[in-house]
Coordinates of C-alpha atoms in Angstrom, one line a residue:
M1 CA -38.9 86.6 -14.8
S2 CA -35.2 87.2 -15.0
V3 CA -33.8 90.7 -15.4
V4 CA -30.5 91.6 -16.9
N5 CA -28.1 92.5 -14.1
D6 CA -26.2 95.8 -14.3
N7 CA -23.0 93.8 -13.5
D8 CA -23.4 92.2 -17.0
S9 CA -22.9 95.6 -18.7
S10 CA -19.5 94.6 -20.0
R11 CA -20.8 91.5 -21.8
D12 CA -21.3 91.4 -25.5
S13 CA -24.3 90.4 -27.6
K14 CA -23.2 86.8 -27.9
Y15 CA -23.1 86.4 -24.1
Y16 CA -26.8 87.4 -23.8
F17 CA -27.7 85.3 -26.9
D18 CA -26.1 82.2 -25.3
K19 CA -27.9 82.9 -22.0
A20 CA -31.2 83.3 -23.9
N21 CA -30.7 80.0 -25.7
I22 CA -30.2 78.2 -22.3
F23 CA -33.5 79.7 -21.0
S24 CA -35.2 78.7 -24.2
L25 CA -34.1 75.1 -24.0
E26 CA -35.3 75.0 -20.4
G27 CA -38.7 76.2 -21.5
K28 CA -38.3 79.6 -19.7
Y29 CA -39.5 81.6 -22.6
E30 CA -40.2 84.9 -20.9
E31 CA -36.7 84.9 -19.5
A32 CA -35.3 84.0 -22.9
I33 CA -37.0 87.0 -24.5
V34 CA -35.4 89.3 -22.0
Y35 CA -31.9 88.1 -22.9
Y36 CA -32.6 88.1 -26.7
N37 CA -33.8 91.7 -26.3
K38 CA -30.5 92.6 -24.7
S39 CA -28.5 90.7 -27.3
I40 CA -30.4 92.6 -30.1
E41 CA -30.0 95.9 -28.3
L42 CA -26.2 95.4 -28.4
D43 CA -26.2 94.1 -32.0
N44 CA -29.2 95.0 -34.1
N45 CA -27.8 93.1 -37.1
Y46 CA -27.8 89.7 -35.3
S47 CA -30.1 87.8 -37.5
V48 CA -30.0 84.6 -35.5
A49 CA -31.1 86.4 -32.4
Y50 CA -34.2 87.7 -34.2
Y51 CA -34.9 84.2 -35.5
N52 CA -34.5 82.6 -32.1
R53 CA -36.6 85.3 -30.4
G54 CA -39.3 84.7 -33.1
S55 CA -39.2 81.0 -32.4
V56 CA -39.7 81.6 -28.6
K57 CA -42.6 84.0 -29.3
A58 CA -44.2 81.4 -31.6
D59 CA -43.9 78.8 -28.8
L60 CA -45.8 81.4 -26.6
G61 CA -48.5 81.6 -29.3
E62 CA -47.5 85.2 -30.2
Y63 CA -47.5 84.5 -33.9
E64 CA -47.8 88.1 -35.2
E65 CA -44.9 89.1 -33.1
A66 CA -42.9 86.1 -34.2
I67 CA -43.5 87.0 -37.8
K68 CA -42.0 90.4 -37.2
D69 CA -38.9 88.8 -35.8
Y70 CA -38.7 86.4 -38.8
D71 CA -39.2 89.4 -41.1
M72 CA -36.2 91.0 -39.5
A73 CA -34.1 87.9 -39.7
I74 CA -34.9 87.5 -43.4
E75 CA -34.2 91.2 -44.0
L76 CA -30.7 90.7 -42.5
D77 CA -30.1 87.4 -44.3
H78 CA -32.1 86.9 -47.5
N79 CA -31.0 83.2 -47.6
Y80 CA -32.2 82.3 -44.1
T81 CA -34.0 79.1 -45.0
Y82 CA -35.2 78.3 -41.5
A83 CA -36.6 81.7 -41.0
Y84 CA -38.8 81.3 -44.2
N85 CA -40.0 77.9 -42.9
N86 CA -40.8 79.2 -39.4
R87 CA -42.5 82.3 -40.7
G88 CA -44.6 80.0 -42.8
L89 CA -45.6 78.0 -39.7
A90 CA -46.6 81.2 -37.9
K91 CA -48.7 82.2 -40.9
D92 CA -50.3 78.7 -40.8
Y93 CA -51.4 79.3 -37.2
L94 CA -52.9 82.6 -38.3
G95 CA -54.8 80.9 -41.2
E96 CA -52.7 82.7 -43.8
Y97 CA -52.3 79.6 -45.8
E98 CA -51.4 81.0 -49.3
E99 CA -48.8 83.3 -47.7
A100 CA -47.4 80.3 -45.8
I101 CA -47.0 78.4 -49.0
K102 CA -45.0 81.2 -50.4
D103 CA -42.6 81.0 -47.5
Y104 CA -42.3 77.2 -47.8
D105 CA -41.7 77.6 -51.5
K106 CA -38.8 79.9 -50.8
A107 CA -37.4 77.6 -48.1
I108 CA -37.4 74.8 -50.6
E109 CA -35.9 77.0 -53.3
L110 CA -33.0 77.7 -51.0
D111 CA -32.7 74.0 -49.8
S112 CA -34.3 71.4 -52.1
D113 CA -33.6 68.7 -49.4
Y114 CA -35.4 70.6 -46.6
S115 CA -37.9 67.9 -45.6
D116 CA -39.7 70.0 -42.9
A117 CA -40.6 72.6 -45.5
Y118 CA -42.1 69.9 -47.8
N119 CA -44.0 68.4 -44.9
N120 CA -45.4 71.8 -43.8
R121 CA -46.3 72.7 -47.3
G122 CA -48.1 69.4 -47.8
I123 CA -50.1 70.0 -44.7
V124 CA -51.3 73.4 -45.9
K125 CA -52.1 72.1 -49.4
N126 CA -54.2 69.4 -47.7
I127 CA -56.1 72.1 -45.8
L128 CA -56.6 74.0 -49.1
G129 CA -57.9 70.9 -50.8
K130 CA -54.9 70.6 -53.1
Y131 CA -54.7 66.9 -52.4
E132 CA -52.6 65.6 -55.3
E133 CA -50.0 68.3 -54.6
A134 CA -50.0 67.5 -50.9
V135 CA -49.3 63.8 -51.7
K136 CA -46.4 64.9 -53.9
D137 CA -44.9 66.9 -51.0
F138 CA -45.3 64.0 -48.5
N139 CA -43.8 61.6 -51.1
K140 CA -40.7 63.9 -51.1
V141 CA -40.5 63.9 -47.3
I142 CA -40.5 60.1 -47.3
E143 CA -37.9 60.1 -50.1
L144 CA -35.7 62.3 -48.0
N145 CA -36.5 60.6 -44.7
P146 CA -37.9 57.1 -45.0
N147 CA -38.2 56.8 -41.2
D148 CA -40.5 59.8 -40.8
S149 CA -43.6 58.3 -39.3
D150 CA -45.5 61.6 -39.5
A151 CA -45.0 61.8 -43.2
Y152 CA -46.6 58.4 -43.7
Y153 CA -49.5 59.5 -41.5
N154 CA -49.9 62.8 -43.3
R155 CA -49.9 61.1 -46.6
G156 CA -52.4 58.6 -45.3
T157 CA -54.8 61.3 -44.3
V158 CA -54.8 62.8 -47.8
K159 CA -55.4 59.3 -49.3
D160 CA -58.4 58.9 -47.0
V161 CA -59.9 62.1 -48.4
L162 CA -59.3 60.9 -51.9
G163 CA -61.1 57.6 -51.1
Q164 CA -57.9 55.6 -51.4
Y165 CA -58.6 53.7 -48.2
E166 CA -56.4 50.6 -48.9
E167 CA -53.5 52.9 -49.8
A168 CA -54.1 55.0 -46.7
I169 CA -54.0 51.9 -44.5
K170 CA -50.6 51.0 -45.9
D171 CA -49.4 54.4 -44.9
Y172 CA -50.8 54.1 -41.4
D173 CA -49.3 50.6 -41.1
K174 CA -45.9 52.1 -41.9
A175 CA -46.4 55.0 -39.5
I176 CA -47.4 52.5 -36.7
E177 CA -44.4 50.3 -37.5
L178 CA -42.1 53.3 -37.1
N179 CA -44.0 54.7 -34.1
P180 CA -46.3 52.3 -32.4
N181 CA -47.3 54.7 -29.5
N182 CA -49.1 57.4 -31.4
G183 CA -52.9 57.1 -30.9
A184 CA -53.8 59.2 -34.0
F185 CA -52.1 56.7 -36.3
Y186 CA -54.4 53.9 -35.0
N187 CA -57.5 56.1 -35.0
N188 CA -57.1 57.2 -38.6
R189 CA -56.4 53.6 -39.7
G190 CA -59.6 52.7 -38.0
V191 CA -61.5 55.3 -40.0
S192 CA -60.1 53.8 -43.2
K193 CA -61.0 50.3 -42.2
E194 CA -64.5 51.5 -41.3
N195 CA -64.8 53.0 -44.7
L196 CA -63.9 49.6 -46.1
E197 CA -66.6 48.1 -43.9
E198 CA -64.0 46.3 -41.8
Y199 CA -65.9 47.2 -38.7
N200 CA -64.4 44.8 -36.1
E201 CA -60.9 45.7 -37.2
A202 CA -61.8 49.4 -37.1
L203 CA -63.0 49.0 -33.5
K204 CA -59.8 47.4 -32.5
D205 CA -57.9 50.4 -33.8
Y206 CA -60.1 52.9 -32.1
K207 CA -59.7 51.0 -28.8
K208 CA -55.9 50.9 -29.2
A209 CA -55.9 54.7 -29.9
L210 CA -57.9 55.3 -26.7
E211 CA -55.6 52.9 -24.7
L212 CA -52.6 54.9 -25.8
D213 CA -54.3 58.2 -25.0
P214 CA -57.2 58.0 -22.5
N215 CA -58.0 61.7 -23.2
Y216 CA -58.4 61.1 -27.0
D217 CA -62.1 62.2 -27.3
T218 CA -62.2 61.5 -31.1
A219 CA -61.3 57.8 -30.5
R220 CA -63.8 57.5 -27.7
E221 CA -66.6 59.0 -30.0
N222 CA -65.6 56.7 -32.8
I223 CA -65.8 53.7 -30.5
K224 CA -69.3 54.6 -29.3
E225 CA -70.5 55.4 -32.8
I226 CA -69.4 52.1 -34.3
Q227 CA -70.6 50.1 -31.4
D228 CA -74.1 51.7 -31.5
K229 CA -74.3 51.5 -35.3
Y230 CA -73.3 47.9 -35.8
G231 CA -73.9 46.4 -32.4
L232 CA -70.3 45.7 -31.7
K233 CA -68.6 45.3 -28.3

């Protein structure tokens, strides 16, 4: 881990902030935190430094500590849209879904075109069984960014749960068109096809998912199950 050199004592907060950002971009998160700490020590009103340190802590899986930094960033800047969104994500990981939604709501209130916040809120609403609301959020993401493959995939997963298998397949088709190298897109399309009793087509999708990701255990299990159940090869 890097330490702050005494020779750097004449440097200002921005200097340490910039150094921390470089470490963060390089994936050297522990080093980044050292420099964000120094930046904040020199300027404890530096909201972006708290935000960035929180993001690094989230990358390290330190979600409770990340939330503290996002709290501070928001206290210093009540309109910090990204801080609300990222605090929501950290709360997601801690299973605090209702609190996460409040943060996404606030981010969207501040920026009604913030597609990430709609997407994240949609994912949480899906988890909470608020399926129709989740679809609306994913619709908004697609309206804002028609080339977002994950949004089509996410909407497809909700339509699966709602039993709208043909509509789900259309979403997976679009996701695959935009990103043909994501195994999850094929696997979930296979599930929808299996639900429609299109077993051979489902098997093709499961095999494609495993081809793209040989460590994709769910796809492997789906292949075995459908082969055993229906005598397919």
